[in-house]
Amino acid sequence: MASHLKGVKKTTMTDEIRRALCKHNKDNPSLTQKQLQEWVHSNYGLQVSQATISNTVKRSLEYLSLAPERGDVKRHKPAKFPDLEKSLYEWILQYQEHVNMTGELIIEKAKKLMKDIYPVDTPDFTFSIGWLGKFKARYGIKNFRRFGESGSVEMEGMEDKLKSIRDKVDQFEMKDIFNMDETGLFFRLQPDHSLATMQLEGKKQDKERLTVAICCNEDGSEKLPLWIIGKYAKPRCFKNVNLNSLNCEYRANKRAWMTGVLFEEYVRQLDKKMVGRKILLIVDNCPAHPKIIEGLRTAFVIVNFDQQIT
């Protein structure tokens, strides 16, 4: 070792220094380990052994991936299966921009890699939540949100509106109070959170959707068949499929939305089912839900409530 390193007190390198060392070695691949020792001393005043340099450089992939705020950690506990974790980390780097990573997905991949890397005498190791946390810490993997939006609800005067709802509901038995609502099913949409090694740019989401109309009564004794509204009258996936066997109703329009025409059809179908009963149907207040539909045979009351309430 160079003479100027003699007498310098040995000090453990922090992960941030190890990270800087690995980057320096990556940028200057022709440097010897002795030269790297001298670089550490020159820049950080530390005397480190050649073995420390060697071990650090071997783990370059791990140290280069560390999150900056972990740089003051002095000792980074090595993984029990470093080859497996290295392969797992490379897999995450390869797919993190295309697939939203979850802890369950990473654990399943780790189990598969264990069998692939150790096909004979596969170690009996449990990839627990604890292991996942340590793996994420070793490689600087955090939970990032790709997309987000916030909103607020105007609560002023809400209590008065709720009183009118209660007065109306009290006129019916629980079994005769139905609530119907629609929800968008974005069946190609990926989750908005993903485990990754860095903050990722948001990708344009595929917002192709179906609308699903759901209805049941208050005591849960009647759950009506779902109405599915898509964009195409005859989707290819329904080829050779008997829709009557699916226990749902399928309708279509250009936007895959509930419309006034479809809602009236829905109500008239429900009217036929409820002959002889007096029911309350609660729906959101929107243009697709007309308050009055003529010619119903059932004692049918449609109440449109503000979406903020329902």
mmCIF file with all atom_site columns, C-alpha atoms in Angstrom, residues 78-252:
data_model
loop_
_atom_site.group_PDB
_atom_site.id
_atom_site.type_symbol
_atom_site.label_atom_id
_atom_site.label_alt_id
_atom_site.label_comp_id
_atom_site.label_asym_id
_atom_site.label_entity_id
_atom_site.label_seq_id
_atom_site.pdbx_PDB_ins_code
_atom_site.Cartn_x
_atom_site.Cartn_y
_atom_site.Cartn_z
_atom_site.occupancy
_atom_site.B_iso_or_equiv
_atom_site.pdbx_formal_charge
_atom_site.auth_seq_id
_atom_site.auth_comp_id
_atom_site.auth_asym_id
_atom_site.auth_atom_id
_atom_site.pdbx_PDB_model_num
ATOM 1   C CA . PRO A 1 78  ? -25.127 -8.939  2.582   1.00 0.00 ? 78  PRO A CA 1
ATOM 2   C CA . ALA A 1 79  ? -27.874 -11.062 1.109   1.00 0.00 ? 79  ALA A CA 1
ATOM 3   C CA . LYS A 1 80  ? -28.057 -14.768 1.889   1.00 0.00 ? 80  LYS A CA 1
ATOM 4   C CA . PHE A 1 81  ? -28.459 -15.533 -1.821  1.00 0.00 ? 81  PHE A CA 1
ATOM 5   C CA . PRO A 1 82  ? -26.637 -12.693 -3.629  1.00 0.00 ? 82  PRO A CA 1
ATOM 6   C CA . ASP A 1 83  ? -26.817 -14.310 -7.083  1.00 0.00 ? 83  ASP A CA 1
ATOM 7   C CA . LEU A 1 84  ? -30.562 -14.697 -6.775  1.00 0.00 ? 84  LEU A CA 1
ATOM 8   C CA . GLU A 1 85  ? -31.065 -11.128 -5.564  1.00 0.00 ? 85  GLU A CA 1
ATOM 9   C CA . LYS A 1 86  ? -28.829 -9.785  -8.312  1.00 0.00 ? 86  LYS A CA 1
ATOM 10  C CA . SER A 1 87  ? -30.930 -11.606 -10.937 1.00 0.00 ? 87  SER A CA 1
ATOM 11  C CA . LEU A 1 88  ? -34.124 -10.424 -9.261  1.00 0.00 ? 88  LEU A CA 1
ATOM 12  C CA . TYR A 1 89  ? -32.893 -6.824  -9.228  1.00 0.00 ? 89  TYR A CA 1
ATOM 13  C CA . GLU A 1 90  ? -31.936 -7.001  -12.914 1.00 0.00 ? 90  GLU A CA 1
ATOM 14  C CA . TRP A 1 91  ? -35.399 -8.368  -13.679 1.00 0.00 ? 91  TRP A CA 1
ATOM 15  C CA . ILE A 1 92  ? -36.988 -5.420  -11.848 1.00 0.00 ? 92  ILE A CA 1
ATOM 16  C CA . LEU A 1 93  ? -34.817 -2.949  -13.770 1.00 0.00 ? 93  LEU A CA 1
ATOM 17  C CA . GLN A 1 94  ? -35.858 -4.579  -17.030 1.00 0.00 ? 94  GLN A CA 1
ATOM 18  C CA . TYR A 1 95  ? -39.598 -4.547  -16.404 1.00 0.00 ? 95  TYR A CA 1
ATOM 19  C CA . GLN A 1 96  ? -40.336 -1.764  -13.895 1.00 0.00 ? 96  GLN A CA 1
ATOM 20  C CA . GLU A 1 97  ? -41.263 0.775   -16.579 1.00 0.00 ? 97  GLU A CA 1
ATOM 21  C CA . HIS A 1 98  ? -43.708 -1.624  -18.227 1.00 0.00 ? 98  HIS A CA 1
ATOM 22  C CA . VAL A 1 99  ? -45.237 -3.530  -15.312 1.00 0.00 ? 99  VAL A CA 1
ATOM 23  C CA . ASN A 1 100 ? -46.349 -2.169  -11.957 1.00 0.00 ? 100 ASN A CA 1
ATOM 24  C CA . MET A 1 101 ? -44.367 -4.141  -9.425  1.00 0.00 ? 101 MET A CA 1
ATOM 25  C CA . THR A 1 102 ? -45.977 -5.379  -6.223  1.00 0.00 ? 102 THR A CA 1
ATOM 26  C CA . GLY A 1 103 ? -44.460 -7.176  -3.269  1.00 0.00 ? 103 GLY A CA 1
ATOM 27  C CA . GLU A 1 104 ? -46.382 -10.332 -4.160  1.00 0.00 ? 104 GLU A CA 1
ATOM 28  C CA . LEU A 1 105 ? -45.061 -10.239 -7.720  1.00 0.00 ? 105 LEU A CA 1
ATOM 29  C CA . ILE A 1 106 ? -41.457 -9.833  -6.546  1.00 0.00 ? 106 ILE A CA 1
ATOM 30  C CA . ILE A 1 107 ? -41.793 -12.708 -4.073  1.00 0.00 ? 107 ILE A CA 1
ATOM 31  C CA . GLU A 1 108 ? -43.254 -15.003 -6.734  1.00 0.00 ? 108 GLU A CA 1
ATOM 32  C CA . LYS A 1 109 ? -40.399 -14.138 -9.092  1.00 0.00 ? 109 LYS A CA 1
ATOM 33  C CA . ALA A 1 110 ? -37.885 -14.792 -6.297  1.00 0.00 ? 110 ALA A CA 1
ATOM 34  C CA . LYS A 1 111 ? -39.376 -18.254 -5.732  1.00 0.00 ? 111 LYS A CA 1
ATOM 35  C CA . LYS A 1 112 ? -39.071 -19.038 -9.436  1.00 0.00 ? 112 LYS A CA 1
ATOM 36  C CA . LEU A 1 113 ? -35.482 -17.784 -9.568  1.00 0.00 ? 113 LEU A CA 1
ATOM 37  C CA . MET A 1 114 ? -34.607 -19.945 -6.568  1.00 0.00 ? 114 MET A CA 1
ATOM 38  C CA . LYS A 1 115 ? -35.670 -23.043 -8.489  1.00 0.00 ? 115 LYS A CA 1
ATOM 39  C CA . ASP A 1 116 ? -33.941 -21.867 -11.664 1.00 0.00 ? 116 ASP A CA 1
ATOM 40  C CA . ILE A 1 117 ? -30.633 -20.979 -9.989  1.00 0.00 ? 117 ILE A CA 1
ATOM 41  C CA . TYR A 1 118 ? -30.588 -23.933 -7.601  1.00 0.00 ? 118 TYR A CA 1
ATOM 42  C CA . PRO A 1 119 ? -32.326 -26.730 -9.553  1.00 0.00 ? 119 PRO A CA 1
ATOM 43  C CA . VAL A 1 120 ? -30.601 -29.393 -7.449  1.00 0.00 ? 120 VAL A CA 1
ATOM 44  C CA . ASP A 1 121 ? -30.991 -29.302 -3.667  1.00 0.00 ? 121 ASP A CA 1
ATOM 45  C CA . THR A 1 122 ? -33.069 -26.129 -3.774  1.00 0.00 ? 122 THR A CA 1
ATOM 46  C CA . PRO A 1 123 ? -32.595 -24.325 -0.440  1.00 0.00 ? 123 PRO A CA 1
ATOM 47  C CA . ASP A 1 124 ? -35.557 -24.401 1.912   1.00 0.00 ? 124 ASP A CA 1
ATOM 48  C CA . PHE A 1 125 ? -35.976 -20.655 2.227   1.00 0.00 ? 125 PHE A CA 1
ATOM 49  C CA . THR A 1 126 ? -39.096 -18.630 2.926   1.00 0.00 ? 126 THR A CA 1
ATOM 50  C CA . PHE A 1 127 ? -39.412 -15.384 0.980   1.00 0.00 ? 127 PHE A CA 1
ATOM 51  C CA . SER A 1 128 ? -41.260 -13.569 3.731   1.00 0.00 ? 128 SER A CA 1
ATOM 52  C CA . ILE A 1 129 ? -42.425 -9.983  4.073   1.00 0.00 ? 129 ILE A CA 1
ATOM 53  C CA . GLY A 1 130 ? -39.363 -9.445  6.252   1.00 0.00 ? 130 GLY A CA 1
ATOM 54  C CA . TRP A 1 131 ? -37.063 -10.683 3.500   1.00 0.00 ? 131 TRP A CA 1
ATOM 55  C CA . LEU A 1 132 ? -38.860 -8.447  0.998   1.00 0.00 ? 132 LEU A CA 1
ATOM 56  C CA . GLY A 1 133 ? -38.298 -5.401  3.191   1.00 0.00 ? 133 GLY A CA 1
ATOM 57  C CA . LYS A 1 134 ? -34.575 -6.128  3.505   1.00 0.00 ? 134 LYS A CA 1
ATOM 58  C CA . PHE A 1 135 ? -34.258 -6.788  -0.233  1.00 0.00 ? 135 PHE A CA 1
ATOM 59  C CA . LYS A 1 136 ? -35.963 -3.476  -1.022  1.00 0.00 ? 136 LYS A CA 1
ATOM 60  C CA . ALA A 1 137 ? -33.665 -1.672  1.418   1.00 0.00 ? 137 ALA A CA 1
ATOM 61  C CA . ARG A 1 138 ? -30.554 -3.292  -0.059  1.00 0.00 ? 138 ARG A CA 1
ATOM 62  C CA . TYR A 1 139 ? -31.466 -2.175  -3.560  1.00 0.00 ? 139 TYR A CA 1
ATOM 63  C CA . GLY A 1 140 ? -33.172 1.145   -2.852  1.00 0.00 ? 140 GLY A CA 1
ATOM 64  C CA . ILE A 1 141 ? -36.587 -0.032  -4.024  1.00 0.00 ? 141 ILE A CA 1
ATOM 65  C CA . LYS A 1 142 ? -39.504 2.080   -2.858  1.00 0.00 ? 142 LYS A CA 1
ATOM 66  C CA . ASN A 1 143 ? -43.178 2.558   -3.512  1.00 0.00 ? 143 ASN A CA 1
ATOM 67  C CA . PHE A 1 144 ? -43.781 5.248   -6.141  1.00 0.00 ? 144 PHE A CA 1
ATOM 68  C CA . ARG A 1 145 ? -47.040 6.618   -7.464  1.00 0.00 ? 145 ARG A CA 1
ATOM 69  C CA . ARG A 1 146 ? -47.286 7.028   -11.228 1.00 0.00 ? 146 ARG A CA 1
ATOM 70  C CA . PHE A 1 147 ? -50.535 8.945   -11.426 1.00 0.00 ? 147 PHE A CA 1
ATOM 71  C CA . GLY A 1 148 ? -52.727 10.765  -8.994  1.00 0.00 ? 148 GLY A CA 1
ATOM 72  C CA . GLU A 1 149 ? -55.527 13.211  -8.750  1.00 0.00 ? 149 GLU A CA 1
ATOM 73  C CA . SER A 1 150 ? -57.342 14.699  -5.813  1.00 0.00 ? 150 SER A CA 1
ATOM 74  C CA . GLY A 1 151 ? -60.742 16.157  -5.310  1.00 0.00 ? 151 GLY A CA 1
ATOM 75  C CA . SER A 1 152 ? -62.948 17.598  -2.655  1.00 0.00 ? 152 SER A CA 1
ATOM 76  C CA . VAL A 1 153 ? -66.562 17.236  -1.704  1.00 0.00 ? 153 VAL A CA 1
ATOM 77  C CA . GLU A 1 154 ? -68.772 20.175  -0.818  1.00 0.00 ? 154 GLU A CA 1
ATOM 78  C CA . MET A 1 155 ? -70.338 19.244  2.536   1.00 0.00 ? 155 MET A CA 1
ATOM 79  C CA . GLU A 1 156 ? -72.317 22.438  3.149   1.00 0.00 ? 156 GLU A CA 1
ATOM 80  C CA . GLY A 1 157 ? -76.012 21.733  3.562   1.00 0.00 ? 157 GLY A CA 1
ATOM 81  C CA . MET A 1 158 ? -75.454 17.969  3.469   1.00 0.00 ? 158 MET A CA 1
ATOM 82  C CA . GLU A 1 159 ? -77.372 17.281  6.678   1.00 0.00 ? 159 GLU A CA 1
ATOM 83  C CA . ASP A 1 160 ? -80.581 18.783  5.269   1.00 0.00 ? 160 ASP A CA 1
ATOM 84  C CA . LYS A 1 161 ? -80.264 16.614  2.174   1.00 0.00 ? 161 LYS A CA 1
ATOM 85  C CA . LEU A 1 162 ? -79.695 13.524  4.302   1.00 0.00 ? 162 LEU A CA 1
ATOM 86  C CA . LYS A 1 163 ? -82.869 14.228  6.297   1.00 0.00 ? 163 LYS A CA 1
ATOM 87  C CA . SER A 1 164 ? -84.982 14.240  3.133   1.00 0.00 ? 164 SER A CA 1
ATOM 88  C CA . ILE A 1 165 ? -83.419 10.936  2.146   1.00 0.00 ? 165 ILE A CA 1
ATOM 89  C CA . ARG A 1 166 ? -84.211 9.357   5.512   1.00 0.00 ? 166 ARG A CA 1
ATOM 90  C CA . ASP A 1 167 ? -87.824 10.566  5.353   1.00 0.00 ? 167 ASP A CA 1
ATOM 91  C CA . LYS A 1 168 ? -88.274 8.947   1.946   1.00 0.00 ? 168 LYS A CA 1
ATOM 92  C CA . VAL A 1 169 ? -86.523 5.693   2.883   1.00 0.00 ? 169 VAL A CA 1
ATOM 93  C CA . ASP A 1 170 ? -88.602 5.293   6.070   1.00 0.00 ? 170 ASP A CA 1
ATOM 94  C CA . GLN A 1 171 ? -91.717 4.766   3.924   1.00 0.00 ? 171 GLN A CA 1
ATOM 95  C CA . PHE A 1 172 ? -90.395 1.440   2.577   1.00 0.00 ? 172 PHE A CA 1
ATOM 96  C CA . GLU A 1 173 ? -89.340 -1.912  3.975   1.00 0.00 ? 173 GLU A CA 1
ATOM 97  C CA . MET A 1 174 ? -85.668 -2.790  3.643   1.00 0.00 ? 174 MET A CA 1
ATOM 98  C CA . LYS A 1 175 ? -86.370 -5.523  1.091   1.00 0.00 ? 175 LYS A CA 1
ATOM 99  C CA . ASP A 1 176 ? -88.111 -2.969  -1.148  1.00 0.00 ? 176 ASP A CA 1
ATOM 100 C CA . ILE A 1 177 ? -85.340 -0.360  -1.140  1.00 0.00 ? 177 ILE A CA 1
ATOM 101 C CA . PHE A 1 178 ? -83.005 -0.797  -4.106  1.00 0.00 ? 178 PHE A CA 1
ATOM 102 C CA . ASN A 1 179 ? -79.866 1.104   -4.990  1.00 0.00 ? 179 ASN A CA 1
ATOM 103 C CA . MET A 1 180 ? -78.532 1.049   -8.539  1.00 0.00 ? 180 MET A CA 1
ATOM 104 C CA . ASP A 1 181 ? -75.253 2.610   -9.553  1.00 0.00 ? 181 ASP A CA 1
ATOM 105 C CA . GLU A 1 182 ? -72.806 2.385   -12.415 1.00 0.00 ? 182 GLU A CA 1
ATOM 106 C CA . THR A 1 183 ? -69.077 1.955   -12.192 1.00 0.00 ? 183 THR A CA 1
ATOM 107 C CA . GLY A 1 184 ? -66.415 2.118   -14.854 1.00 0.00 ? 184 GLY A CA 1
ATOM 108 C CA . LEU A 1 185 ? -64.384 -1.036  -15.348 1.00 0.00 ? 185 LEU A CA 1
ATOM 109 C CA . PHE A 1 186 ? -61.050 -0.008  -16.883 1.00 0.00 ? 186 PHE A CA 1
ATOM 110 C CA . PHE A 1 187 ? -59.993 -3.543  -17.645 1.00 0.00 ? 187 PHE A CA 1
ATOM 111 C CA . ARG A 1 188 ? -56.696 -2.559  -19.292 1.00 0.00 ? 188 ARG A CA 1
ATOM 112 C CA . LEU A 1 189 ? -55.666 -0.036  -16.639 1.00 0.00 ? 189 LEU A CA 1
ATOM 113 C CA . GLN A 1 190 ? -52.600 -0.809  -14.537 1.00 0.00 ? 190 GLN A CA 1
ATOM 114 C CA . PRO A 1 191 ? -52.325 0.107   -10.833 1.00 0.00 ? 191 PRO A CA 1
ATOM 115 C CA . ASP A 1 192 ? -51.017 3.601   -10.072 1.00 0.00 ? 192 ASP A CA 1
ATOM 116 C CA . HIS A 1 193 ? -48.377 2.385   -7.606  1.00 0.00 ? 193 HIS A CA 1
ATOM 117 C CA . SER A 1 194 ? -45.317 0.334   -8.428  1.00 0.00 ? 194 SER A CA 1
ATOM 118 C CA . LEU A 1 195 ? -42.249 -0.881  -6.599  1.00 0.00 ? 195 LEU A CA 1
ATOM 119 C CA . ALA A 1 196 ? -39.209 0.488   -8.390  1.00 0.00 ? 196 ALA A CA 1
ATOM 120 C CA . THR A 1 197 ? -35.663 1.670   -7.861  1.00 0.00 ? 197 THR A CA 1
ATOM 121 C CA . MET A 1 198 ? -36.443 5.246   -8.837  1.00 0.00 ? 198 MET A CA 1
ATOM 122 C CA . GLN A 1 199 ? -39.269 7.663   -9.555  1.00 0.00 ? 199 GLN A CA 1
ATOM 123 C CA . LEU A 1 200 ? -40.670 6.673   -12.941 1.00 0.00 ? 200 LEU A CA 1
ATOM 124 C CA . GLU A 1 201 ? -42.340 8.861   -15.513 1.00 0.00 ? 201 GLU A CA 1
ATOM 125 C CA . GLY A 1 202 ? -46.006 8.165   -15.949 1.00 0.00 ? 202 GLY A CA 1
ATOM 126 C CA . LYS A 1 203 ? -47.032 6.182   -18.991 1.00 0.00 ? 203 LYS A CA 1
ATOM 127 C CA . LYS A 1 204 ? -50.140 6.940   -20.982 1.00 0.00 ? 204 LYS A CA 1
ATOM 128 C CA . GLN A 1 205 ? -52.803 4.696   -19.562 1.00 0.00 ? 205 GLN A CA 1
ATOM 129 C CA . ASP A 1 206 ? -55.149 2.620   -21.685 1.00 0.00 ? 206 ASP A CA 1
ATOM 130 C CA . LYS A 1 207 ? -58.553 3.890   -20.595 1.00 0.00 ? 207 LYS A CA 1
ATOM 131 C CA . GLU A 1 208 ? -60.684 1.497   -22.604 1.00 0.00 ? 208 GLU A CA 1
ATOM 132 C CA . ARG A 1 209 ? -63.644 0.788   -20.395 1.00 0.00 ? 209 ARG A CA 1
ATOM 133 C CA . LEU A 1 210 ? -66.850 -1.036  -19.758 1.00 0.00 ? 210 LEU A CA 1
ATOM 134 C CA . THR A 1 211 ? -69.682 0.340   -17.665 1.00 0.00 ? 211 THR A CA 1
ATOM 135 C CA . VAL A 1 212 ? -71.191 -2.029  -15.120 1.00 0.00 ? 212 VAL A CA 1
ATOM 136 C CA . ALA A 1 213 ? -74.613 -1.315  -13.610 1.00 0.00 ? 213 ALA A CA 1
ATOM 137 C CA . ILE A 1 214 ? -75.034 -2.911  -10.190 1.00 0.00 ? 214 ILE A CA 1
ATOM 138 C CA . CYS A 1 215 ? -78.240 -3.138  -8.194  1.00 0.00 ? 215 CYS A CA 1
ATOM 139 C CA . CYS A 1 216 ? -79.395 -4.841  -5.006  1.00 0.00 ? 216 CYS A CA 1
ATOM 140 C CA . ASN A 1 217 ? -81.831 -4.207  -2.173  1.00 0.00 ? 217 ASN A CA 1
ATOM 141 C CA . GLU A 1 218 ? -80.968 -2.910  1.280   1.00 0.00 ? 218 GLU A CA 1
ATOM 142 C CA . ASP A 1 219 ? -81.089 -6.208  3.152   1.00 0.00 ? 219 ASP A CA 1
ATOM 143 C CA . GLY A 1 220 ? -79.088 -7.991  0.453   1.00 0.00 ? 220 GLY A CA 1
ATOM 144 C CA . SER A 1 221 ? -81.779 -10.563 -0.275  1.00 0.00 ? 221 SER A CA 1
ATOM 145 C CA . GLU A 1 222 ? -82.018 -9.598  -3.965  1.00 0.00 ? 222 GLU A CA 1
ATOM 146 C CA . LYS A 1 223 ? -78.969 -9.016  -6.131  1.00 0.00 ? 223 LYS A CA 1
ATOM 147 C CA . LEU A 1 224 ? -80.030 -8.226  -9.669  1.00 0.00 ? 224 LEU A CA 1
ATOM 148 C CA . PRO A 1 225 ? -78.058 -9.449  -12.696 1.00 0.00 ? 225 PRO A CA 1
ATOM 149 C CA . LEU A 1 226 ? -75.299 -7.061  -13.775 1.00 0.00 ? 226 LEU A CA 1
ATOM 150 C CA . TRP A 1 227 ? -75.729 -4.890  -16.814 1.00 0.00 ? 227 TRP A CA 1
ATOM 151 C CA . ILE A 1 228 ? -72.520 -4.613  -18.827 1.00 0.00 ? 228 ILE A CA 1
ATOM 152 C CA . ILE A 1 229 ? -72.244 -1.756  -21.329 1.00 0.00 ? 229 ILE A CA 1
ATOM 153 C CA . GLY A 1 230 ? -69.461 -1.926  -23.900 1.00 0.00 ? 230 GLY A CA 1
ATOM 154 C CA . LYS A 1 231 ? -68.505 -0.124  -27.109 1.00 0.00 ? 231 LYS A CA 1
ATOM 155 C CA . TYR A 1 232 ? -69.167 -2.967  -29.514 1.00 0.00 ? 232 TYR A CA 1
ATOM 156 C CA . ALA A 1 233 ? -72.475 -4.685  -30.158 1.00 0.00 ? 233 ALA A CA 1
ATOM 157 C CA . LYS A 1 234 ? -70.782 -7.992  -30.954 1.00 0.00 ? 234 LYS A CA 1
ATOM 158 C CA . PRO A 1 235 ? -67.338 -8.196  -29.332 1.00 0.00 ? 235 PRO A CA 1
ATOM 159 C CA . ARG A 1 236 ? -65.066 -10.870 -30.739 1.00 0.00 ? 236 ARG A CA 1
ATOM 160 C CA . CYS A 1 237 ? -64.630 -12.397 -27.307 1.00 0.00 ? 237 CYS A CA 1
ATOM 161 C CA . PHE A 1 238 ? -68.344 -13.280 -27.322 1.00 0.00 ? 238 PHE A CA 1
ATOM 162 C CA . LYS A 1 239 ? -68.061 -15.373 -30.469 1.00 0.00 ? 239 LYS A CA 1
ATOM 163 C CA . ASN A 1 240 ? -69.684 -18.764 -29.886 1.00 0.00 ? 240 ASN A CA 1
ATOM 164 C CA . VAL A 1 241 ? -70.726 -17.626 -26.396 1.00 0.00 ? 241 VAL A CA 1
ATOM 165 C CA . ASN A 1 242 ? -74.330 -17.858 -25.255 1.00 0.00 ? 242 ASN A CA 1
ATOM 166 C CA . LEU A 1 243 ? -74.847 -14.540 -23.464 1.00 0.00 ? 243 LEU A CA 1
ATOM 167 C CA . ASN A 1 244 ? -77.961 -15.872 -21.742 1.00 0.00 ? 244 ASN A CA 1
ATOM 168 C CA . SER A 1 245 ? -75.756 -18.320 -19.858 1.00 0.00 ? 245 SER A CA 1
ATOM 169 C CA . LEU A 1 246 ? -73.663 -15.536 -18.282 1.00 0.00 ? 246 LEU A CA 1
ATOM 170 C CA . ASN A 1 247 ? -76.371 -14.282 -15.900 1.00 0.00 ? 247 ASN A CA 1
ATOM 171 C CA . CYS A 1 248 ? -75.917 -10.695 -17.034 1.00 0.00 ? 248 CYS A CA 1
ATOM 172 C CA . GLU A 1 249 ? -77.252 -8.291  -19.642 1.00 0.00 ? 249 GLU A CA 1
ATOM 173 C CA . TYR A 1 250 ? -74.968 -6.835  -22.310 1.00 0.00 ? 250 TYR A CA 1
ATOM 174 C CA . ARG A 1 251 ? -75.643 -3.580  -24.145 1.00 0.00 ? 251 ARG A CA 1
ATOM 175 C CA . ALA A 1 252 ? -73.447 -1.331  -26.290 1.00 0.00 ? 252 ALA A CA 1
#
